mmCIF file of C-alpha atoms in Angstrom:
data_model
loop_
_atom_site.group_PDB
_atom_site.id
_atom_site.type_symbol
_atom_site.label_atom_id
_atom_site.label_comp_id
_atom_site.label_asym_id
_atom_site.label_seq_id
_atom_site.Cartn_x
_atom_site.Cartn_y
_atom_site.Cartn_z
ATOM 1 C CA UNK A 784 -0.206 -0.382 -0.097
ATOM 2 C CA UNK A 785 1.132 3.866 -0.738
ATOM 3 C CA UNK A 786 0.522 7.189 1.776
ATOM 4 C CA UNK A 787 -2.972 7.721 1.469
ATOM 5 C CA UNK A 788 -6.544 5.903 0.390
ATOM 6 C CA UNK A 789 -6.421 1.890 -1.135
ATOM 7 C CA UNK A 790 -8.518 -0.432 -1.658
ATOM 8 C CA UNK A 791 -8.283 -3.991 -0.341
ATOM 9 C CA UNK A 792 -10.397 -7.125 -0.387
ATOM 10 C CA UNK A 793 -11.149 -9.145 2.714
ATOM 11 C CA UNK A 794 -8.736 -12.665 2.741
ATOM 12 C CA UNK A 795 -10.376 -14.436 5.614
ATOM 13 C CA UNK A 796 -13.125 -17.109 5.735
ATOM 14 C CA UNK A 797 -14.541 -15.970 8.870
ATOM 15 C CA UNK A 798 -15.254 -12.178 9.584
ATOM 16 C CA UNK A 799 -13.000 -10.888 12.116
ATOM 17 C CA UNK A 800 -12.332 -7.404 13.563
ATOM 18 C CA UNK A 801 -10.919 -4.707 12.201
ATOM 19 C CA UNK A 802 -8.359 -3.739 14.792
ATOM 20 C CA UNK A 803 -7.578 -8.004 14.063
ATOM 21 C CA UNK A 804 -7.574 -7.662 10.241
ATOM 22 C CA UNK A 805 -4.957 -4.685 10.356
ATOM 23 C CA UNK A 806 -2.555 -6.072 13.235
ATOM 24 C CA UNK A 807 0.102 -6.273 10.289
ATOM 25 C CA UNK A 808 -0.509 -2.063 9.741
ATOM 26 C CA UNK A 809 -1.502 -1.338 12.915
ATOM 27 C CA UNK A 810 0.509 1.787 13.410
ATOM 28 C CA UNK A 811 -0.223 3.526 9.756
ATOM 29 C CA UNK A 812 -3.635 2.811 9.155
ATOM 30 C CA UNK A 813 -5.896 5.710 10.368
ATOM 31 C CA UNK A 814 -9.969 4.700 8.605
ATOM 32 C CA UNK A 815 -11.543 1.690 6.712
ATOM 33 C CA UNK A 816 -14.765 2.277 5.295
ATOM 34 C CA UNK A 817 -16.878 -0.458 3.316
ATOM 35 C CA UNK A 818 -19.154 0.109 0.850
ATOM 36 C CA UNK A 819 -22.843 -1.670 1.185
ATOM 37 C CA UNK A 820 -24.175 -2.879 -2.098
ATOM 38 C CA UNK A 821 -27.574 -3.331 -0.898
ATOM 39 C CA UNK A 822 -27.983 0.391 0.342
ATOM 40 C CA UNK A 823 -25.446 1.560 -2.667
ATOM 41 C CA UNK A 824 -23.737 3.914 0.435
ATOM 42 C CA UNK A 825 -20.866 4.016 2.338
ATOM 43 C CA UNK A 826 -20.930 2.289 5.592
ATOM 44 C CA UNK A 827 -19.395 4.194 9.225
ATOM 45 C CA UNK A 828 -15.736 5.033 8.907
ATOM 46 C CA UNK A 829 -14.089 2.345 11.340
ATOM 47 C CA UNK A 830 -11.350 4.724 13.079
ATOM 48 C CA UNK A 831 -8.136 3.161 14.436
ATOM 49 C CA UNK A 832 -8.811 3.441 18.060
ATOM 50 C CA UNK A 833 -11.955 4.488 17.307
ATOM 51 C CA UNK A 834 -15.462 3.900 19.659
ATOM 52 C CA UNK A 835 -18.826 3.686 19.543
ATOM 53 C CA UNK A 836 -20.179 3.462 15.598
ATOM 54 C CA UNK A 837 -16.370 4.162 14.643
ATOM 55 C CA UNK A 838 -14.488 1.775 17.217
ATOM 56 C CA UNK A 839 -12.278 -0.924 16.038
ATOM 57 C CA UNK A 840 -13.657 -3.923 17.170
ATOM 58 C CA UNK A 841 -16.641 -3.732 14.344
ATOM 59 C CA UNK A 842 -16.144 -6.474 11.535
ATOM 60 C CA UNK A 843 -14.943 -6.524 8.458
ATOM 61 C CA UNK A 844 -16.682 -9.644 6.524
ATOM 62 C CA UNK A 845 -15.345 -12.273 3.914
ATOM 63 C CA UNK A 846 -15.462 -11.615 0.272
ATOM 64 C CA UNK A 847 -15.941 -7.690 1.011
ATOM 65 C CA UNK A 848 -13.640 -5.100 -0.280
ATOM 66 C CA UNK A 849 -12.669 -1.863 1.260
ATOM 67 C CA UNK A 850 -11.196 1.391 1.618
ATOM 68 C CA UNK A 851 -8.180 1.919 4.211
ATOM 69 C CA UNK A 852 -6.099 5.197 4.950
ATOM 70 C CA UNK A 853 -2.394 4.904 5.748
ATOM 71 C CA UNK A 854 -0.138 7.056 6.955
ATOM 72 C CA UNK A 855 3.043 6.039 4.908
ATOM 73 C CA UNK A 856 3.907 2.706 2.519
ATOM 74 C CA UNK A 857 3.273 -0.416 3.997
ATOM 75 C CA UNK A 858 2.173 -4.179 3.499
ATOM 76 C CA UNK A 859 -1.070 -6.053 4.606
ATOM 77 C CA UNK A 860 -0.567 -8.988 5.463
ATOM 78 C CA UNK A 861 -3.036 -11.953 4.132
ATOM 79 C CA UNK A 862 -5.750 -12.033 6.392
ATOM 80 C CA UNK A 863 -6.720 -15.481 7.911
ATOM 81 C CA UNK A 864 -5.942 -19.036 6.481
#
């Protein structure tokens, strides 16, 4: 990934929190946002270290794509096995 907004696909087989999914880039990601195809709207932003609706404990779903903002170039490790 390069600094700024990047798209990634959730590669795990089971849902996982954003915090756990972003573990390999925990010091560089600031926000994750998904697209809800059914409602044709962006989901509420997940914030690294956030709380309530923006908590990083919110779940990312298999086969979905997300946008992530990173503050510097980094490598996101594969999610799941």
